[in-house]
Short mmCIF file of C-alpha atoms in Angstrom, two decimals:
data_model
loop_
_atom_site.label_atom_id
_atom_site.label_comp_id
_atom_site.label_asym_id
_atom_site.label_seq_id
_atom_site.Cartn_x
_atom_site.Cartn_y
_atom_site.Cartn_z
CA MET A 52 3.68 -7.77 -13.89
CA ASP A 53 6.74 -5.63 -11.63
CA VAL A 54 6.91 -6.30 -7.98
CA LEU A 55 5.51 -2.82 -6.97
CA SER A 56 2.68 -3.36 -9.21
CA ASP A 57 1.87 -6.65 -7.63
CA VAL A 58 2.30 -5.33 -3.93
CA ILE A 59 -0.35 -2.86 -4.35
CA SER A 60 -3.23 -5.03 -6.48
CA VAL A 61 -2.62 -8.13 -4.37
CA ALA A 62 -2.34 -6.66 -0.71
CA ARG A 63 -5.58 -4.69 -0.83
CA THR A 64 -8.96 -5.89 -0.39
CA GLY A 65 -12.21 -4.48 -0.81
CA ARG A 66 -12.40 -0.89 -2.33
CA PRO A 67 -10.20 1.88 -1.42
CA ARG A 68 -11.71 5.08 0.36
CA SER A 69 -10.90 8.89 0.36
CA ALA A 70 -12.44 12.07 1.83
CA TYR A 71 -12.04 15.86 0.76
CA VAL A 72 -12.58 17.71 4.11
CA ARG A 73 -12.32 21.55 4.76
CA TRP A 74 -11.56 22.38 8.68
CA HIS A 75 -11.92 26.16 9.76
CA ALA A 76 -9.72 27.00 12.51
CA PRO A 77 -9.75 26.12 15.55
CA TRP A 78 -9.73 22.21 15.22
CA ARG A 79 -8.24 19.32 16.59
CA GLN A 80 -9.37 15.76 14.73
CA GLN A 81 -8.38 12.43 15.84
CA PHE A 82 -7.94 9.34 13.85
CA VAL A 83 -7.89 5.94 15.85
CA PRO A 84 -5.56 3.23 15.01
CA VAL A 85 -6.84 0.90 12.34
CA PRO A 86 -4.63 -2.24 12.14
CA GLY A 87 -4.72 -4.18 8.94
CA SER A 88 -5.09 -0.96 6.99
CA ALA A 89 -3.15 2.15 5.69
CA GLY A 90 -3.98 5.55 5.05
CA PHE A 91 -2.66 8.80 3.98
CA GLN A 92 -3.23 12.42 4.16
CA VAL A 93 -2.51 15.56 2.08
CA VAL A 94 -2.78 19.16 2.60
CA LEU A 95 -4.18 20.73 -0.24
CA GLU A 96 -4.68 24.31 1.33
CA GLY A 97 -3.42 25.90 4.61
CA VAL A 98 -1.67 24.23 7.07
CA CYS A 99 -2.13 21.66 9.82
CA TRP A 100 0.25 19.87 12.66
CA LEU A 101 0.29 16.49 12.90
CA LEU A 102 0.19 14.83 16.17
CA SER A 103 1.55 11.39 16.65
CA PRO A 104 3.66 9.30 18.96
CA HIS A 105 5.81 8.31 16.40
CA THR A 106 7.20 12.02 15.89
CA ALA A 107 7.57 15.44 17.14
CA PRO A 108 5.03 17.58 16.28
CA LEU A 109 5.02 18.01 12.75
CA ARG A 110 4.12 21.27 10.62
CA MET A 111 2.70 20.49 7.60
CA GLY A 112 1.71 22.78 4.01
CA ALA A 113 -0.05 22.52 1.19
CA GLY A 114 1.64 19.88 -1.16
CA ASP A 115 2.83 17.78 2.12
CA VAL A 116 2.09 14.02 1.93
CA LEU A 117 1.48 11.81 4.72
CA PHE A 118 1.50 8.09 4.53
CA LEU A 119 0.78 5.65 7.52
CA PRO A 120 1.67 2.06 6.18
CA HIS A 121 0.05 0.19 9.27
CA GLY A 122 -2.84 2.52 10.29
CA SER A 123 -1.17 3.98 12.99
CA GLY A 124 -3.50 6.32 15.32
CA HIS A 125 -2.66 10.22 14.71
CA THR A 126 -4.08 13.75 15.28
CA LEU A 127 -4.18 16.76 12.90
CA ALA A 128 -4.94 20.02 14.49
CA ASP A 129 -4.33 23.72 13.39
CA HIS A 130 -2.41 24.28 16.49
CA PRO A 131 -0.64 22.01 18.53
CA ALA A 132 -2.68 23.54 21.54
CA SER A 133 -6.26 23.47 19.79
CA ALA A 134 -8.65 21.63 21.79
CA VAL A 135 -10.32 18.49 20.32
CA THR A 136 -13.63 19.53 18.18
CA GLY A 137 -15.48 16.60 17.09
CA PRO A 138 -15.76 12.61 17.49
CA ALA A 139 -12.66 10.74 16.42
CA CYS A 140 -12.65 9.13 13.19
CA THR A 141 -12.92 5.47 13.24
CA ALA A 142 -12.90 2.53 10.82
CA ASP A 143 -16.59 1.91 11.43
CA ALA A 144 -17.75 5.62 11.08
CA PRO A 145 -21.07 5.49 8.81
CA GLU A 146 -19.65 8.12 6.54
CA LEU A 147 -16.73 5.84 5.96
CA SER A 148 -19.30 3.21 4.05
CA GLU A 149 -18.88 5.14 0.74
CA SER A 150 -15.96 5.16 -1.20
CA TYR A 151 -15.40 8.93 -1.33
CA VAL A 152 -17.12 11.46 0.73
CA SER A 153 -16.75 15.34 0.78
CA ASP A 154 -17.29 17.81 3.98
CA SER A 155 -17.01 21.27 5.69
CA VAL A 156 -16.33 21.21 9.10
CA ASP A 157 -16.73 24.49 11.11
CA PRO A 158 -18.27 22.97 14.63
CA LEU A 159 -17.72 26.35 16.31
CA GLY A 160 -19.31 28.54 13.67
CA ARG A 161 -16.01 30.68 13.74
CA GLY A 162 -15.03 30.73 10.34
CA GLY A 163 -11.30 30.85 10.92
CA PRO A 164 -8.51 30.02 8.40
CA ALA A 165 -9.33 27.10 6.41
CA THR A 166 -7.51 24.15 6.04
CA VAL A 167 -8.33 21.55 3.00
CA MET A 168 -7.29 17.83 3.35
CA LEU A 169 -7.58 14.85 1.25
CA CYS A 170 -7.58 11.66 3.33
CA GLY A 171 -7.80 7.90 2.45
CA ALA A 172 -7.55 4.63 3.25
CA TYR A 173 -6.70 1.10 2.14
CA ARG A 174 -8.04 -2.21 3.64
CA LEU A 175 -4.86 -4.94 3.38
CA ASP A 176 -5.24 -8.56 3.61
CA PRO A 177 -3.16 -9.90 6.38
CA SER A 178 -2.97 -13.02 4.44
CA ARG A 179 -1.49 -11.43 1.35
CA THR A 180 0.51 -8.48 2.62
CA HIS A 181 3.71 -8.25 0.81
CA PRO A 182 6.73 -7.91 3.08
CA LEU A 183 7.67 -5.04 1.50
CA LEU A 184 4.51 -3.28 3.46
CA LEU A 185 5.71 -4.98 6.58
CA THR A 186 8.75 -3.39 6.79
CA LEU A 187 8.07 0.08 6.20
CA PRO A 188 8.16 2.80 8.80
CA ASP A 189 5.06 3.87 10.67
CA LEU A 190 4.81 7.10 9.27
CA ILE A 191 6.18 8.43 5.78
CA HIS A 192 6.47 12.29 5.29
CA LEU A 193 7.03 13.64 1.66
CA PRO A 194 7.37 17.29 2.00
CA ALA A 195 5.94 19.38 -0.75
CA ASP A 196 8.58 20.35 -3.42
CA PRO A 197 7.96 22.45 -6.37
CA GLY A 198 9.33 20.85 -9.27
CA ARG A 199 9.89 17.45 -7.92
CA HIS A 200 7.39 14.44 -7.79
CA THR A 201 5.38 15.79 -10.39
CA GLU A 202 3.44 12.77 -11.06
CA LEU A 203 2.46 12.21 -7.41
CA HIS A 204 1.19 15.92 -7.24
CA ALA A 205 -0.46 15.37 -10.87
CA ALA A 206 -2.14 12.24 -9.18
CA VAL A 207 -3.44 14.15 -5.90
CA ARG A 208 -4.97 16.94 -8.17
CA LEU A 209 -7.06 14.39 -10.19
CA LEU A 210 -8.06 12.57 -7.00
CA ALA A 211 -9.00 15.92 -5.41
CA ALA A 212 -10.68 16.93 -8.35
CA GLU A 213 -12.88 13.61 -8.26
CA VAL A 214 -13.80 13.24 -4.51
CA GLY A 215 -14.18 17.06 -4.04
CA ARG A 216 -17.07 17.24 -7.01
CA PRO A 217 -18.03 13.56 -7.79
CA ARG A 218 -19.43 13.54 -11.39
CA LEU A 219 -20.18 10.69 -13.82
CA GLY A 220 -17.65 7.98 -13.90
CA SER A 221 -16.07 9.33 -10.35
CA ALA A 222 -17.14 5.98 -8.95
CA ALA A 223 -14.34 4.20 -11.56
CA ALA A 224 -11.94 7.09 -11.38
CA VAL A 225 -11.69 7.21 -7.58
CA PRO A 226 -10.43 3.71 -6.72
CA ALA A 227 -7.76 3.84 -9.78
CA LEU A 228 -6.58 7.04 -8.52
CA LEU A 229 -6.08 6.13 -5.16
CA ASP A 230 -3.97 2.85 -6.32
CA THR A 231 -2.21 5.32 -8.21
CA LEU A 232 -1.40 7.61 -5.51
CA LEU A 233 -0.25 4.72 -3.27
CA MET A 234 1.88 3.66 -6.17
CA TYR A 235 3.87 7.04 -6.38
CA ILE A 236 4.10 7.32 -2.89
CA LEU A 237 6.02 3.91 -2.47
CA ARG A 238 7.88 4.59 -5.34
CA ILE A 239 9.10 8.01 -4.09
CA TRP A 240 10.14 6.69 -0.88
CA LEU A 241 11.76 3.18 -2.00
CA ALA A 242 14.17 5.87 -4.74
CA GLY A 243 15.20 7.70 -1.30
CA GLN A 244 16.42 4.92 0.49
CA PRO A 245 20.44 4.50 0.97
CA ALA A 246 22.28 2.14 -1.35
CA ARG A 247 22.57 -1.39 -0.90
CA SER A 248 25.77 -1.41 0.61
CA THR A 249 24.62 0.38 3.55
CA THR A 250 21.55 -1.62 4.31
CA THR A 251 19.18 -4.70 3.97
CA GLY A 252 15.75 -5.06 3.61
CA TRP A 253 13.08 -4.68 1.01
CA ALA A 254 13.86 -1.32 0.06
CA ALA A 255 17.85 -2.18 -0.60
CA ALA A 256 16.43 -5.44 -2.61
CA LEU A 257 14.33 -3.24 -4.82
CA ASN A 258 17.34 -0.64 -5.26
CA ASP A 259 19.82 -3.66 -6.06
CA PRO A 260 19.39 -4.47 -10.03
CA ALA A 261 20.55 -8.16 -9.95
CA VAL A 262 17.83 -9.12 -7.36
CA THR A 263 15.19 -6.84 -8.46
CA ALA A 264 15.81 -8.73 -12.24
CA ALA A 265 15.33 -12.02 -10.26
CA LEU A 266 12.07 -10.78 -8.62
CA HIS A 267 10.46 -9.13 -11.61
CA ALA A 268 10.94 -12.50 -13.42
CA VAL A 269 9.51 -14.28 -10.76
CA HIS A 270 6.14 -11.83 -11.03
CA ARG A 271 6.28 -11.84 -14.38
CA ASP A 272 5.80 -15.55 -14.62
CA PRO A 273 5.44 -17.54 -11.29
CA ALA A 274 4.66 -20.58 -13.09
CA ALA A 275 7.80 -20.88 -14.67
CA PRO A 276 9.83 -23.89 -13.43
CA TRP A 277 12.27 -21.72 -11.80
CA THR A 278 15.42 -22.78 -9.75
CA VAL A 279 18.07 -21.02 -8.37
CA ALA A 280 20.25 -21.45 -10.96
CA LYS A 281 17.80 -19.85 -13.41
CA LEU A 282 17.20 -17.11 -11.02
CA ALA A 283 20.71 -16.20 -11.02
CA ALA A 284 20.80 -16.16 -14.59
CA GLU A 285 18.29 -13.43 -14.69
CA ALA A 286 20.55 -11.74 -11.99
CA GLY A 287 23.64 -11.95 -14.23
CA LEU A 288 25.29 -13.59 -10.98
CA SER A 289 26.77 -17.08 -10.21
CA ARG A 290 24.16 -19.28 -8.42
CA ALA A 291 25.98 -18.87 -5.06
CA ALA A 292 26.62 -15.17 -4.92
CA PHE A 293 23.05 -14.26 -6.02
CA ALA A 294 21.74 -16.84 -3.26
CA ARG A 295 23.57 -15.04 -0.95
CA ARG A 296 22.65 -11.39 -2.05
CA PHE A 297 19.06 -12.31 -2.38
CA CYS A 298 18.83 -14.11 0.84
CA ALA A 299 20.41 -11.18 2.75
CA LEU A 300 18.25 -8.36 1.15
CA VAL A 301 14.91 -10.15 0.80
CA GLY A 302 15.07 -12.17 4.42
CA GLN A 303 14.73 -15.63 2.66
CA PRO A 304 16.08 -17.83 0.15
CA PRO A 305 14.65 -17.05 -3.74
CA LEU A 306 12.82 -20.57 -3.88
CA GLY A 307 11.12 -19.61 -0.56
CA TYR A 308 10.00 -16.13 -1.80
CA LEU A 309 9.15 -18.03 -5.03
CA THR A 310 6.58 -20.45 -2.99
CA TRP A 311 5.28 -17.43 -1.12
CA TRP A 312 4.45 -15.58 -4.20
CA ARG A 313 2.90 -18.70 -5.75
CA MET A 314 0.91 -19.20 -2.61
CA THR A 315 -0.34 -15.60 -2.33
CA THR A 316 -1.00 -15.35 -5.90
CA ALA A 317 -3.26 -18.87 -5.75
CA ALA A 318 -5.42 -17.40 -2.90
CA ARG A 319 -5.94 -14.56 -4.70
CA LEU A 320 -7.40 -16.17 -7.71
CA LEU A 321 -9.11 -18.34 -5.30
CA ARG A 322 -11.12 -15.26 -4.02
CA ALA A 323 -11.41 -13.63 -7.11
CA THR A 324 -12.26 -16.08 -9.72
CA GLN A 325 -14.10 -18.98 -10.27
CA ALA A 326 -11.52 -21.11 -11.99
CA PRO A 327 -11.24 -24.80 -11.45
CA LEU A 328 -8.54 -25.82 -9.26
CA ARG A 329 -6.24 -27.15 -12.02
CA SER A 330 -6.12 -24.05 -13.72
CA ILE A 331 -5.25 -22.08 -11.02
CA ALA A 332 -2.36 -24.88 -10.16
CA ALA A 333 -1.41 -24.40 -13.68
CA GLN A 334 -1.15 -20.70 -13.25
CA VAL A 335 1.24 -21.04 -10.01
CA GLY A 336 3.76 -23.86 -11.17
CA TYR A 337 2.19 -27.08 -10.08
CA THR A 338 1.20 -29.86 -12.81
CA SER A 339 -0.15 -31.76 -10.37
CA GLU A 340 -3.57 -30.65 -8.54
CA PHE A 341 -2.57 -32.81 -5.23
CA ALA A 342 0.50 -31.15 -4.72
CA PHE A 343 -0.76 -27.88 -5.31
CA ALA A 344 -3.48 -28.16 -2.44
CA THR A 345 -0.61 -29.88 -0.15
CA ALA A 346 1.54 -26.89 -0.89
CA PHE A 347 -1.61 -24.39 -0.40
CA LYS A 348 -2.86 -26.08 2.93
CA ARG A 349 0.73 -25.84 4.13
CA ALA A 350 0.98 -22.12 3.79
CA HIS A 351 -2.79 -20.93 4.59
CA GLY A 352 -4.03 -23.81 6.78
CA LEU A 353 -6.66 -24.70 4.41
CA ALA A 354 -7.47 -26.56 1.60
CA PRO A 355 -8.04 -24.40 -1.76
CA GLY A 356 -11.74 -25.22 -1.84
CA ALA A 357 -12.45 -24.71 1.86
CA TYR A 358 -10.32 -21.28 1.50
CA ARG A 359 -12.64 -20.35 -1.53
CA ARG A 360 -15.64 -21.15 0.40
CA GLY A 361 -14.76 -19.23 3.65
CA SER A 362 -13.67 -16.19 1.63
#
C-alpha cells in the first residue's frame, strides 16, 4: 500500500453515501455541519452558488467539484438571493440511511431551470483519521477544466450513472466509486500544492521524493524492523539529513510516525478481523504480545481485547 491509498482505506468507517438530486429554480438547500465526516458536491448540469462562512459566494458550473474534508456546514442555491425551499440536510435524515438515493426536488412546482448535483459523504473514524486529512483546508474547489483531470471526471460520470439509475450490482459499485472519487480529489489537490522549498506539512511531504519513499516503505511493510538509518537508506539521504527533513515536513520523528501507523493498523485489524492478538502483533512489528498490548493501550487508552469488544 502507498500512503494515499491507506489514508482512504483506513480512515473511513461504515459505508459512504451518495445522492443524485435535481433541483428546479428557485431553490436553496442548507447542509448542516457534520463533524467527523467528509463530503463532496459535484455539479452535473446547470449552475449553482456555494454560500459558506469559509469563502465568498462562489458560482459553480457543470463539472465543478467541491470537497469538504471536515464536514463543514454550507448552503447551495440557484442564486445567492433565493430563499430556503426545504428542510436542512442533516446526518440523521431518514433518506441517508441508504447507501445511495435519487431524488427530484421542485417544492414550489414552478419548473424553473434545473441544476443536477451529485452529493456524497464519508464517515471518518476520529481515532484513525490520518494527519493528512486533518491538515486539509475546510473547502477544496476543483473547477471544471476540459481536457484535464480526465480520471476524476470519468469517476464522476460512472458514479452518477450508478446512483442516478441503480441496477444489479450498484450496491457494490457505488462504495468503490466513492472511494475512487475521493482518491482522485486528494491526488489532484496534492499535485497542485507548492514545492517543498516554500511550505511544510503533509502536502509538501507527499511532494518530496525522499520523504515519500520512506513513508511508502512504512506503509508497505509496517512490521519490518525499521530504524531511522534504514528509513534514511530508503530515502537516499544520510541519517541526520533524513531525520531533519522528515520531522520538518511530517511534524513528528520517523519512529514516532511508525508507531502511530502501527497502532492505527492494529486498531483496524482488531475491528475488521477476528485474528488472534499474537497474529495482529506480528503484523505490526511486535514479536511479544505483551509489548504490543502495552503499546496499544498507551496509544488508544484500552487494551486490545477491550478495544475489540467495544467496537
